[in-house]
Short mmCIF file of C-alpha atoms in Angstrom, two decimals:
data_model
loop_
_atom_site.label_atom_id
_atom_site.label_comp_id
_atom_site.label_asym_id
_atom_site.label_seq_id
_atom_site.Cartn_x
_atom_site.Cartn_y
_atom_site.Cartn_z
CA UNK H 1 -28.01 -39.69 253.96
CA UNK H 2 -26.88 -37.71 251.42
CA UNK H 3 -26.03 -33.52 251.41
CA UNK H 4 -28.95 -32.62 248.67
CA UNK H 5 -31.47 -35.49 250.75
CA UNK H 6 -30.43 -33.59 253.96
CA UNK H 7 -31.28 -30.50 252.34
CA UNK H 8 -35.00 -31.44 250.87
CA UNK H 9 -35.51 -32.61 254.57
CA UNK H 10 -34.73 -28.66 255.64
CA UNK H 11 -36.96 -27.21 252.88
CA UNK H 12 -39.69 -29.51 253.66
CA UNK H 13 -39.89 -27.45 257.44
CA UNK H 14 -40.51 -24.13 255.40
CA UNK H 15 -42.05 -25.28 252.41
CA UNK H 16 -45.18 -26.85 251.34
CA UNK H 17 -45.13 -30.56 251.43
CA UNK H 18 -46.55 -30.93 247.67
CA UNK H 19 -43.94 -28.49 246.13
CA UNK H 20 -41.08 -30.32 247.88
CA UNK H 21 -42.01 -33.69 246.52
CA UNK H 22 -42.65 -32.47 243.02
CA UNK H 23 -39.12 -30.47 243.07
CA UNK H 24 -37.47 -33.56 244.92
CA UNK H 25 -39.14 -35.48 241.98
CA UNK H 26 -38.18 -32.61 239.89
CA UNK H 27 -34.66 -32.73 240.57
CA UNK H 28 -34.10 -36.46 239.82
CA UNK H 29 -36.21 -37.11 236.79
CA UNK H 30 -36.43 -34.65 234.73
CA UNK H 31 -34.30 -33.67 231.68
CA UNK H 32 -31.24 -30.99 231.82
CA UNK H 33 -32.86 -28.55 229.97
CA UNK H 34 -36.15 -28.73 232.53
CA UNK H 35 -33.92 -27.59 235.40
CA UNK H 36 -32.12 -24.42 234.00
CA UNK H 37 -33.69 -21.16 234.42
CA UNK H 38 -37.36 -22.59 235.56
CA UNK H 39 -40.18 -20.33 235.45
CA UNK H 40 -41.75 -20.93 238.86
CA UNK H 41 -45.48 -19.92 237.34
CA UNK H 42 -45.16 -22.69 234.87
CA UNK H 43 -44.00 -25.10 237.35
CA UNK H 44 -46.71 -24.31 239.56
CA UNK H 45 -49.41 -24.69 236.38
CA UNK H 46 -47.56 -28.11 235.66
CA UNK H 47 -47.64 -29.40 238.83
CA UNK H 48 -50.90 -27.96 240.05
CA UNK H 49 -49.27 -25.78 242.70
CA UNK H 50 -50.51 -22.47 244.46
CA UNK H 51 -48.45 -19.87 242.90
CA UNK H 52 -47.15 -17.91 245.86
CA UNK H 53 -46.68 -20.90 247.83
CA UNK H 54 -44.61 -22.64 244.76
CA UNK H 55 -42.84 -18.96 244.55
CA UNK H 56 -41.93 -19.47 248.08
CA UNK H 57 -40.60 -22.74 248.09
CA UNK H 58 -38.21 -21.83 245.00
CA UNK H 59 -36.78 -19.04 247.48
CA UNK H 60 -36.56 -21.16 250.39
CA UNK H 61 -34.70 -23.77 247.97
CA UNK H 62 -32.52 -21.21 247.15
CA UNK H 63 -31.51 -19.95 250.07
CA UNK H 64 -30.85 -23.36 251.41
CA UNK H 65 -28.30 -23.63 248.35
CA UNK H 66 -30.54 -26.32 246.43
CA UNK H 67 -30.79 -23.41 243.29
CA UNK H 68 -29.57 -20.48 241.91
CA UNK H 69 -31.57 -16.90 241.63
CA UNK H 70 -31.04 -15.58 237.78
CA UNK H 71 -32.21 -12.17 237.51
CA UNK H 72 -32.34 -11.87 233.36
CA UNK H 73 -33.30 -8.82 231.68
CA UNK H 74 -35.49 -9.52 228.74
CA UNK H 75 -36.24 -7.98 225.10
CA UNK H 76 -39.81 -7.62 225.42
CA UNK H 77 -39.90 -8.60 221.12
CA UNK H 78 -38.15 -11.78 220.61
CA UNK H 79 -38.19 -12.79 224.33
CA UNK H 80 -34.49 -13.33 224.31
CA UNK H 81 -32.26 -12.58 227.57
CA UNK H 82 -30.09 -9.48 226.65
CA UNK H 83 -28.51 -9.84 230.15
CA UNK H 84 -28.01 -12.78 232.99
CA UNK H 85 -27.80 -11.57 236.61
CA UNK H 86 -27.11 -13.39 239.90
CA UNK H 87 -27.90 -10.34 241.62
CA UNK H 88 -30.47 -7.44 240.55
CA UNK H 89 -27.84 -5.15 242.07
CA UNK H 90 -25.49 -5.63 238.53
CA UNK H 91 -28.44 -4.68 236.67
CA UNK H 92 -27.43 -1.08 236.14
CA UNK H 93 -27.49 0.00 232.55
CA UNK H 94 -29.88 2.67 231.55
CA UNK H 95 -30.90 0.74 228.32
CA UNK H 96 -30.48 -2.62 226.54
CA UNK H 97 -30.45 -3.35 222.89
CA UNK H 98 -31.85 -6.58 220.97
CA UNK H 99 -29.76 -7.19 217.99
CA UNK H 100 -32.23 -9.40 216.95
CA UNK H 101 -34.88 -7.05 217.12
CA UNK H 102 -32.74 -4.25 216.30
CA UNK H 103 -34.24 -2.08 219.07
CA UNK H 104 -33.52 -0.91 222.66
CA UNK H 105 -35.33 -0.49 225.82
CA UNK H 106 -35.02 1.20 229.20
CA UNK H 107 -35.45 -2.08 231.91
CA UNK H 108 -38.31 -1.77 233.75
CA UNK H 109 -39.06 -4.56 236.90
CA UNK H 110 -42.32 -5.59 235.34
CA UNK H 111 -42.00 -7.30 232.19
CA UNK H 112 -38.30 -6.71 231.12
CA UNK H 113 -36.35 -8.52 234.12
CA UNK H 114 -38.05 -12.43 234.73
CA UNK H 115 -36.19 -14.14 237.79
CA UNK H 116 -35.56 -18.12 237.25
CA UNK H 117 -34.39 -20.62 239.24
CA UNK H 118 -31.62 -23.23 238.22
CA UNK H 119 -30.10 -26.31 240.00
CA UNK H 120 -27.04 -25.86 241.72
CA UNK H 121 -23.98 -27.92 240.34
CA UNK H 122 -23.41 -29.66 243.53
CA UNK H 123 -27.32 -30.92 243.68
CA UNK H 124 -26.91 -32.29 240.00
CA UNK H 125 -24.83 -31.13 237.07
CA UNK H 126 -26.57 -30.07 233.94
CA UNK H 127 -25.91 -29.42 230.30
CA UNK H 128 -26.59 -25.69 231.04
CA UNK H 129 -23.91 -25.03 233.55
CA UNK H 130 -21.25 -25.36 230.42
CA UNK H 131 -23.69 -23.76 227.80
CA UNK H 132 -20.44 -23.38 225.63
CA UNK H 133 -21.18 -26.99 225.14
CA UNK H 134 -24.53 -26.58 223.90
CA UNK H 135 -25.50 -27.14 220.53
CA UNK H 136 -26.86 -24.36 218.54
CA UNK H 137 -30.52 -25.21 219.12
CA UNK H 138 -30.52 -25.61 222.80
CA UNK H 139 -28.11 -22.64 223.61
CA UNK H 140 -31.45 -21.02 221.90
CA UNK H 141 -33.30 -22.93 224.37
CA UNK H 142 -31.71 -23.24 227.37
CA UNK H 143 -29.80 -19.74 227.16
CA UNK H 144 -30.93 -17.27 224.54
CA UNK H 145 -34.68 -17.58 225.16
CA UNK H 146 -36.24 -16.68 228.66
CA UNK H 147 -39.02 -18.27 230.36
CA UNK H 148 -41.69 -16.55 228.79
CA UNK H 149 -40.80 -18.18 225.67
CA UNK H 150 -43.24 -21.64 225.53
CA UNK H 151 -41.20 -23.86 224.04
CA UNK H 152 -42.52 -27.18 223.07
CA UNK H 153 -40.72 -30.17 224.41
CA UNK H 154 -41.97 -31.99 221.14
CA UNK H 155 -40.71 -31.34 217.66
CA UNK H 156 -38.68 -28.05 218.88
CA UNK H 157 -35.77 -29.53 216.37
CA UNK H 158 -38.29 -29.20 213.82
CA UNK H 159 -39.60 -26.05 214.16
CA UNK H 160 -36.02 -24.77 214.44
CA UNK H 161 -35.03 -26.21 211.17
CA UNK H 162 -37.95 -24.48 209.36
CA UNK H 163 -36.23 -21.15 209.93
CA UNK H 164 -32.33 -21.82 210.25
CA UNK H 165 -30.81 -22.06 206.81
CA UNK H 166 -27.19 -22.73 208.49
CA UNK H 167 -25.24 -22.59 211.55
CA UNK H 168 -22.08 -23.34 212.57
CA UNK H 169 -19.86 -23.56 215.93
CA UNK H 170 -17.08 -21.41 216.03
CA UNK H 171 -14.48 -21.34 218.09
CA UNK H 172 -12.81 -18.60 219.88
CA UNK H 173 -9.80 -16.64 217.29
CA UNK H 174 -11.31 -19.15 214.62
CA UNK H 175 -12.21 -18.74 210.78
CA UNK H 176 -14.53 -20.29 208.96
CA UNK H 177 -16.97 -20.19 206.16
CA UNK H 178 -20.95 -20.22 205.29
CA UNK H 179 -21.89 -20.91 201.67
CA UNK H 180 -25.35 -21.31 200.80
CA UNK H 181 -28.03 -20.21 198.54
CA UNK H 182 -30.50 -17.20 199.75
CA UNK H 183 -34.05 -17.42 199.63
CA UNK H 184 -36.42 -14.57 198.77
CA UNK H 185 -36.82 -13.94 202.15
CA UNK H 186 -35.55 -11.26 204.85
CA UNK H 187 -33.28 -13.43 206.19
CA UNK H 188 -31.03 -12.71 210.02
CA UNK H 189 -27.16 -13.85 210.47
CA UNK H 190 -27.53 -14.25 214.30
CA UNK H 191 -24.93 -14.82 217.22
CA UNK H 192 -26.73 -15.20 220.26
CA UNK H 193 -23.33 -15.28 222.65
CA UNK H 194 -21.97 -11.63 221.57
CA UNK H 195 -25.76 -10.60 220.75
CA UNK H 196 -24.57 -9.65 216.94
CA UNK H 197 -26.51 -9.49 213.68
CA UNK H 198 -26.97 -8.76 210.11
CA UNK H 199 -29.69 -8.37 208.36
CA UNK H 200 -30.10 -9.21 204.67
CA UNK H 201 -33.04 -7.79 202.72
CA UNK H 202 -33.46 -10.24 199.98
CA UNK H 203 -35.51 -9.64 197.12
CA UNK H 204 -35.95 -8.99 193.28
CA UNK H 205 -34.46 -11.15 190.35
CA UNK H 206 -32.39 -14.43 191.01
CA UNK H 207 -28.79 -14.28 190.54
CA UNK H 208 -25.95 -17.49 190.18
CA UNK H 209 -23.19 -14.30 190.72
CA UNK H 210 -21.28 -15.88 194.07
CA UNK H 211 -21.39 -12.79 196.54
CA UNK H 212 -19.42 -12.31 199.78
CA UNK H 213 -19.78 -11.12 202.94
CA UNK H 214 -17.59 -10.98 206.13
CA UNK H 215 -18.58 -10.67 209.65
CA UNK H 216 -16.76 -10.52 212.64
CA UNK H 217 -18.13 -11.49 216.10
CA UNK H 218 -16.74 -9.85 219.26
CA UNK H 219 -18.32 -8.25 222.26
CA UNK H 220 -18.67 -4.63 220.71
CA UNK H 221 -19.91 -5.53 217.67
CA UNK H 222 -24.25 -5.26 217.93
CA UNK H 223 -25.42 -4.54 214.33
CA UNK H 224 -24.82 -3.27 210.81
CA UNK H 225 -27.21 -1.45 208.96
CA UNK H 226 -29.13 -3.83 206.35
CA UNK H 227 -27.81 -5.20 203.30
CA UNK H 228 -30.50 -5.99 200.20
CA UNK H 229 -29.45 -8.35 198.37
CA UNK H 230 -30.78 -11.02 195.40
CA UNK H 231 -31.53 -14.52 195.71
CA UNK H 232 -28.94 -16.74 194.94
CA UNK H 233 -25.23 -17.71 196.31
CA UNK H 234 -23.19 -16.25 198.93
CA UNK H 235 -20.60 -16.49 200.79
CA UNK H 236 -20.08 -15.51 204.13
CA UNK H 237 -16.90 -15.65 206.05
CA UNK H 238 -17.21 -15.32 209.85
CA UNK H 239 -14.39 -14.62 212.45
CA UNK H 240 -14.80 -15.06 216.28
CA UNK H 241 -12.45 -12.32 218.09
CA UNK H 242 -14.15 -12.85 221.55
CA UNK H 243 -13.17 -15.26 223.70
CA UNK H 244 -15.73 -17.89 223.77
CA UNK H 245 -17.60 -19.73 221.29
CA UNK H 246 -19.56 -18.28 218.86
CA UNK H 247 -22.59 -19.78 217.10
CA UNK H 248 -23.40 -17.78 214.17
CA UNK H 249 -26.91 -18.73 212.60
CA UNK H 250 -28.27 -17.81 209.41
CA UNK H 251 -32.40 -17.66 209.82
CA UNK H 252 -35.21 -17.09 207.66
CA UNK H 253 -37.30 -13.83 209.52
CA UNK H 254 -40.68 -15.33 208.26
CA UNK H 255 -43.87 -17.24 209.58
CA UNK H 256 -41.71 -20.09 211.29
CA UNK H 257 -39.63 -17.67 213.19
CA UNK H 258 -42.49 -15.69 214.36
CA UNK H 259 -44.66 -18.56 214.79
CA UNK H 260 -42.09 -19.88 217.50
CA UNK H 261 -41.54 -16.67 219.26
CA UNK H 262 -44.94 -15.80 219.64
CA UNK H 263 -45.63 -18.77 221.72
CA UNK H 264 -45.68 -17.42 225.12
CA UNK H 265 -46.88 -17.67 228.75
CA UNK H 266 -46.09 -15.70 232.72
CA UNK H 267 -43.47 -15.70 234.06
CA UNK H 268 -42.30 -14.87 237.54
CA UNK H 269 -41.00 -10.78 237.03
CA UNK H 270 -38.98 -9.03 239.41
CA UNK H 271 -41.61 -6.59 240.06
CA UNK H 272 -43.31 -9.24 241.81
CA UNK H 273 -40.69 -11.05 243.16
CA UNK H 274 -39.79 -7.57 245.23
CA UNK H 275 -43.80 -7.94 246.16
CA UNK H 276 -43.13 -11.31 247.80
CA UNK H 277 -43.31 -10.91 251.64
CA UNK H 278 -40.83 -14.10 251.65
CA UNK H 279 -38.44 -12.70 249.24
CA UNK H 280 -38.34 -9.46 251.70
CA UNK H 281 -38.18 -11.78 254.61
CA UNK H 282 -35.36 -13.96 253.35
CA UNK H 283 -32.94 -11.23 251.39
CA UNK H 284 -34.17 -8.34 252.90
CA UNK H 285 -31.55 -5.31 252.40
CA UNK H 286 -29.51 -7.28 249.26
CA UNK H 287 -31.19 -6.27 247.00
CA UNK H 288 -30.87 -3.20 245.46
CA UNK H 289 -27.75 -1.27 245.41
CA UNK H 290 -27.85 2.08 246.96
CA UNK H 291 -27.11 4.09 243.79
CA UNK H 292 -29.62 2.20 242.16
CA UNK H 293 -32.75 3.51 240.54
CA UNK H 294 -34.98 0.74 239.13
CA UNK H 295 -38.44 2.00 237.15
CA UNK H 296 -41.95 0.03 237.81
CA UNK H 297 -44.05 1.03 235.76
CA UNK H 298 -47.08 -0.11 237.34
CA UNK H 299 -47.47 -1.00 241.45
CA UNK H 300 -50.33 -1.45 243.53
CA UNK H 301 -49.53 0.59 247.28
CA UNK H 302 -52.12 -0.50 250.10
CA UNK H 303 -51.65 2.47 253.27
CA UNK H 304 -53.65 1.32 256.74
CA UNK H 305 -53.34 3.22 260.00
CA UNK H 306 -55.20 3.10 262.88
CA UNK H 307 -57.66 5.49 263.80
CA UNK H 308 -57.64 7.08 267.55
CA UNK H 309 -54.49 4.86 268.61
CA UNK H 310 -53.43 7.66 270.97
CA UNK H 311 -56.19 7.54 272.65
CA UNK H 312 -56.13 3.72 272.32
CA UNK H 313 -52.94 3.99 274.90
CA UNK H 314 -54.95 6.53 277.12
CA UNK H 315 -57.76 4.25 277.44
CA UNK H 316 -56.56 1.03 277.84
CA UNK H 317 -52.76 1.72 278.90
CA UNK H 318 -49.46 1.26 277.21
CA UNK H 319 -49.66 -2.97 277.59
CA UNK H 320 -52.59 -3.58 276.45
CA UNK H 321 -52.83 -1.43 273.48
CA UNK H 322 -49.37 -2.38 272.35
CA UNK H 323 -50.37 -5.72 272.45
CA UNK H 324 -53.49 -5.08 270.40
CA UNK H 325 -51.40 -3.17 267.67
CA UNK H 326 -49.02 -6.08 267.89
CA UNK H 327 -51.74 -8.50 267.38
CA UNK H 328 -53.39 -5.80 264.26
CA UNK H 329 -49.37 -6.22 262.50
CA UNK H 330 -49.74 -9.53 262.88
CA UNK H 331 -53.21 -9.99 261.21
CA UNK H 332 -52.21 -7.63 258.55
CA UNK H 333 -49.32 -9.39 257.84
CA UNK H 334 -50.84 -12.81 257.28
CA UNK H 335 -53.38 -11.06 254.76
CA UNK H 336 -50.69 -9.19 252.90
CA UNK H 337 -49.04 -12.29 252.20
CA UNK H 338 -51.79 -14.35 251.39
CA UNK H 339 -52.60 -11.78 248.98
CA UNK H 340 -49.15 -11.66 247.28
CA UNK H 341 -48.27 -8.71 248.37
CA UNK H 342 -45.43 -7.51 250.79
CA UNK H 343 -45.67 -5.21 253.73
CA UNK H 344 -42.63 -2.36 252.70
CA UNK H 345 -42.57 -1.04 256.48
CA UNK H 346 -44.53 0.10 259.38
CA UNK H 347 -44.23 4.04 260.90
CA UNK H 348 -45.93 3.73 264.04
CA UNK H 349 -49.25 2.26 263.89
CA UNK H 350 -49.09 2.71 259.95
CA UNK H 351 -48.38 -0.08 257.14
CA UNK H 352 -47.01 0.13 253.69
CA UNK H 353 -47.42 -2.55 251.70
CA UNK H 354 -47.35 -3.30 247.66
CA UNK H 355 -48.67 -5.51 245.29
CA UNK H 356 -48.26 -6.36 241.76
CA UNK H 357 -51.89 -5.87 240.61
CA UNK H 358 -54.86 -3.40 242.44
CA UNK H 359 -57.34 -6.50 242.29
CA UNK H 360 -54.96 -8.56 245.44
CA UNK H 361 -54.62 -5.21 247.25
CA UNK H 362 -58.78 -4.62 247.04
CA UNK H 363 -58.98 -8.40 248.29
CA UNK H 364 -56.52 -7.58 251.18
CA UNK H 365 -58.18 -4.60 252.13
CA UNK H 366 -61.47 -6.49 252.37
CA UNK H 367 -60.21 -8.75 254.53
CA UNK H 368 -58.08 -6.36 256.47
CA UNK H 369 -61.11 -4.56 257.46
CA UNK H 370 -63.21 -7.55 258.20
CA UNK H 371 -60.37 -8.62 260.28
CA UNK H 372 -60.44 -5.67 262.48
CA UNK H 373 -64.13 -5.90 262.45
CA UNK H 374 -63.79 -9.77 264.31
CA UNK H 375 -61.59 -8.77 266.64
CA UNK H 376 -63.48 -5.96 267.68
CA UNK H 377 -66.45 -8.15 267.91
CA UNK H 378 -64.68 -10.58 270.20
CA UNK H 379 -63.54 -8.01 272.51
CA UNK H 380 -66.94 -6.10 272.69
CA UNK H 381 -65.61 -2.59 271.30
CA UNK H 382 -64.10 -0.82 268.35
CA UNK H 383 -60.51 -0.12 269.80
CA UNK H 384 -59.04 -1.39 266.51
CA UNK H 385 -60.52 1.00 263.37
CA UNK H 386 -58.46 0.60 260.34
CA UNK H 387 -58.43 3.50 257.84
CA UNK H 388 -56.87 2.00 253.94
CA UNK H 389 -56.33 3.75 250.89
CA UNK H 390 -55.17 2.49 248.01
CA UNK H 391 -53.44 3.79 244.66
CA UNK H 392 -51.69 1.89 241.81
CA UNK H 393 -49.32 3.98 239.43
CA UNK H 394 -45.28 3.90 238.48
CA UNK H 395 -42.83 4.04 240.60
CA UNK H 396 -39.17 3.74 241.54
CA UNK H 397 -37.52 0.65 243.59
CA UNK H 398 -34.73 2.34 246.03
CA UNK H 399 -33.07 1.39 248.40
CA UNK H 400 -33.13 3.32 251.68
CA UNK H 401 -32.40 2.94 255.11
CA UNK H 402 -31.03 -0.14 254.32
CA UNK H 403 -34.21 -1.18 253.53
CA UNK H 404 -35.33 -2.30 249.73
CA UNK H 405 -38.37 0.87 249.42
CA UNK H 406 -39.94 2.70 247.05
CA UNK H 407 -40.54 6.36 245.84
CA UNK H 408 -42.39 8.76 244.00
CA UNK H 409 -45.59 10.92 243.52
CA UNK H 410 -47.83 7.10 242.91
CA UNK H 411 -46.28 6.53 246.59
CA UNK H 412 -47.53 9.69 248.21
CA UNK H 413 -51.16 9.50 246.62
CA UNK H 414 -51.36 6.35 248.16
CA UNK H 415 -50.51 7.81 251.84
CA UNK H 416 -52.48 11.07 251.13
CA UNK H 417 -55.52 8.77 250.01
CA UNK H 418 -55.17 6.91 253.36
CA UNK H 419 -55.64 9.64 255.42
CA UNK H 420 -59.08 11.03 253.62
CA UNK H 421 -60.32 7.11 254.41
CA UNK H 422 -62.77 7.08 257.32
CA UNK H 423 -62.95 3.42 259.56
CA UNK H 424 -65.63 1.88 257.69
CA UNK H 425 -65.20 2.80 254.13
CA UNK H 426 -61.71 1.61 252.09
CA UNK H 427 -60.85 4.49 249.69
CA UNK H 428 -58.98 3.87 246.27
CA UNK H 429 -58.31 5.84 243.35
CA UNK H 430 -59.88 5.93 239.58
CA UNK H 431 -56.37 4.22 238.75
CA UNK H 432 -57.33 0.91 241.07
CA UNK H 433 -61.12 0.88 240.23
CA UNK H 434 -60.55 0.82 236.14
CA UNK H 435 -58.55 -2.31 236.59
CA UNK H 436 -60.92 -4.78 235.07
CA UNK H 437 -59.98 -7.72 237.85
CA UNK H 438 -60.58 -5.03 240.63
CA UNK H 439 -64.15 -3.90 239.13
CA UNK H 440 -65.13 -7.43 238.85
CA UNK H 441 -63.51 -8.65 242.58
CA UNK H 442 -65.92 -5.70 243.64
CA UNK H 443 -68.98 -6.40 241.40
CA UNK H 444 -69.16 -9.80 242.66
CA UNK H 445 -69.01 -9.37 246.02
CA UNK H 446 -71.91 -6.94 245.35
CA UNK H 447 -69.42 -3.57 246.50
CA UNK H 448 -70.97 -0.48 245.18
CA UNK H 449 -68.16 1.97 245.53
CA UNK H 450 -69.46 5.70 245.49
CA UNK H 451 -66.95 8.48 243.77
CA UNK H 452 -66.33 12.25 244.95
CA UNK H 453 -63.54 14.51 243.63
CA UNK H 454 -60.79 15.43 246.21
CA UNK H 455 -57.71 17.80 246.34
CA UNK H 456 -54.45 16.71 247.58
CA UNK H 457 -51.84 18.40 249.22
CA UNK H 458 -49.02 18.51 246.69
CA UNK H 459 -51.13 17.39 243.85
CA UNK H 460 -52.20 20.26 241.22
CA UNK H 461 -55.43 18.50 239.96
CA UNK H 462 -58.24 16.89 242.19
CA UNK H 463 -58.49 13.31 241.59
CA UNK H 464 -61.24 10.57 242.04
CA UNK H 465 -61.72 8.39 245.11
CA UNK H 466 -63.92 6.16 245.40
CA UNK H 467 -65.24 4.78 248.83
CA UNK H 468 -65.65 1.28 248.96
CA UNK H 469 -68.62 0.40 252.04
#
């Protein structure tokens, strides 16, 4: 048997037995460029997968050594990785410039870093594990681009040719030169390895004078400010001083360009990787760096606690109640996950937990509560009342206690929300119930939350809750 057969046989105890066949089938079958940076929410759409459980499996798969984590901060214009991480730890710059887009961003975790999985080398070797191999086109493809980018499989040469007047490969210390005629069009020279550009503004009456222009790629240079230009020759001589290939490109910024770019679709974000109970459960404390301070600028925090648990322990004694709070963790638990969320931590008979989107936390705390209401039932009393509130708001991702956490004032609303709750009603803020897939997951399961203004300690103006029966 061989080592990468040996190791689908250990990811089929942990993972689903569909995703492991279509990976397994995955892995042998399909092209290079289909097993570098995969977006995990595609793969799950292609395959007809359950998203978390597909999500899952990729993490199990990588922790068995079958793939690589990539955690690639995006430009949220073109699409185009600015940065390629192994770790979210080296993501530590305050901002990142497109040169393409000629603009830069503070990273946030929810739509600027995507996470990807790739094949490891030793499972199979691909085309993108020596992208300064690549042609032109597919180091657009396979590297520049992230996963959010649709791509079509068919005709992708095509499309690229309808905006890329000329590129060349150009070796590291090398010269060479571009000669071609411009268009009347606002036209990009592009390196995608050093992230360079120049942008040509060309316009007004034809001209057959032979113009030149010289550009020199190397890891400091970004961009120039624009150059307008008429149509006609030029000449454009290109040096690489960095130490790896260059591939300067010379494209048309028009319909075809934009056409291409604008294709996209989801893609797994980091934000919601960090909301994975199996991503906590597998990497657990390496993940953020303790210096690190990483914005979110929308999360989804679910508090429960249990009402009267101290005099849970009087009534029933120590055993028995701790092993109905264990049993209450353990219920909780399974819901958080199956909800995509993640439970952050437990202080005492408290739980944090997060989720990308105030629609799965409503969902959990439905079932939560329902839960609690069963197991009540079964035992013939109402040791186990569960008190929720939830708030959704921006945040920071820290790392404290050695554990990967969060903080800020969307953080203590939620746990200041949780304590107004009563045992029977689930209280959320105005920020949870104007979420249009929270309002309908309510409406259809015929909730009628009713609203009163509250003050919170440390918060200058009241807020609305809303108490969901």
């Amino acid at each position: 048997m061989s080592e990468t057969q040996a190791l689908f046989d250990v990811l089929r105890q942990s993972a689903i037995p569909s995703f492991v066949d279509a990976l397994e089938w995955h892995v042998r079958e399909a092209p290079d460029r289909k097993l570098g940076r995969i977006n995990a929410l595609a793969f799950a759409a292609e395959h007809r997968l359950d998203e978390e459980k597909t999500i899952a499996g990729f993490l199990h798969a990588s922790r068995l050594g079958l793939f690589e984590l990539s955690w690639n901060v995006l430009c949220p214009g073109c699409g185009g990785v600015l940065d390629a991480n192994t770790s979210l730890k080296t993501v530590q710059s305050e901002a990142y410039t497109c040169a393409l887009c000629a603009a830069g961003y503070e990273p946030t975790l929810d739509e600027m870093i995507e996470v990807t999985f790739t094949v490891s080398p030793r499972v199979r070797h691909i085309e993108a594990h020596n992208p300064h191999e690549l042609s032109a086109a597919e180091y657009f493809r396979q590297i520049y681009w992230g996963s959010g980018v649709d791509l079509p499989d068919d005709h992708y040469d095509e499309m690229v040719e309808d905006f890329v007047l000329e590129t060349l490969e150009l070796p590291p210390g090398e010269k060479a030169v571009i000669a071609l005629q411009l268009p009347a069009e606002f036209v990009i020279i592009f390196e995608p390895v050093t992230h360079a550009a120049q942008f040509l503004d060309v316009s007004g009456e034809p001209t057959k004078e032979r113009r030149n222009l010289s550009l020199v790629f190397d890891r400091t240079h970004r961009h120039s400010e624009t150059i307008s230009l008429q149509p006609g020759p030029l000449r454009i001589q290109v040096e690489n001083h960095s130490e790896v290939r260059t591939l300067p490109s010379v494209c048309i910024a028009g319909e075809a360009l934009h056409a291409l770019l604008g294709r996209r679709r989801p893609f797994l974000t980091a934000k919601r990787l960090l909301s994975n109970q199996t991503f906590r459960d597998i990497y657990r404390t390496d993940t953020i760096d303790v210096d690190q301070r990483l914005k979110i600028t929308s999360l989804t925090f679910l508090f429960t606690d249990l009402r009267g648990s101290t005099e849970l322990y009087e009534r029933v004694g120590d055993l028995a109640a701790f092993d109905l709070v264990k049993t209450h963790f353990s219920v909780l638990n399974e819901i958080v996950a199956a909800e995509a969320g993640a439970v952050v931590k437990t202080i005492g008979d408290a739980v944090m937990a997060t989720f990308p989107t105030p629609d799965r936390a409503i969902a959990a705390a439905v079932r939560m509560r329902d839960a609690m209401r069963q197991l009540n039932n079964e035992r013939s009393s109402e040791d186990l009342l569960l008190k929720i509130g939830i708030h959704e708001g921006p945040c920071i991702a820290v790392s404290l206690n050695e554990r990967q956490d969060y903080f800020g004032q969307t953080v203590n609303i939620a746990s200041r929300v949780q304590h107004l709750a009563t045992a029977h009603e689930i209280f959320a803020t105005s920020a949870v119930l104007k979420h249009p897939a929270a309002a309908g997951l309510l409406s259809d399961r015929g909730l009628n939350p009713m609203t009163h203004n509250v003050t919170l300690r440390g918060i200058t103006n009241e807020i609305s809750i809303f108490a969901i029966p």
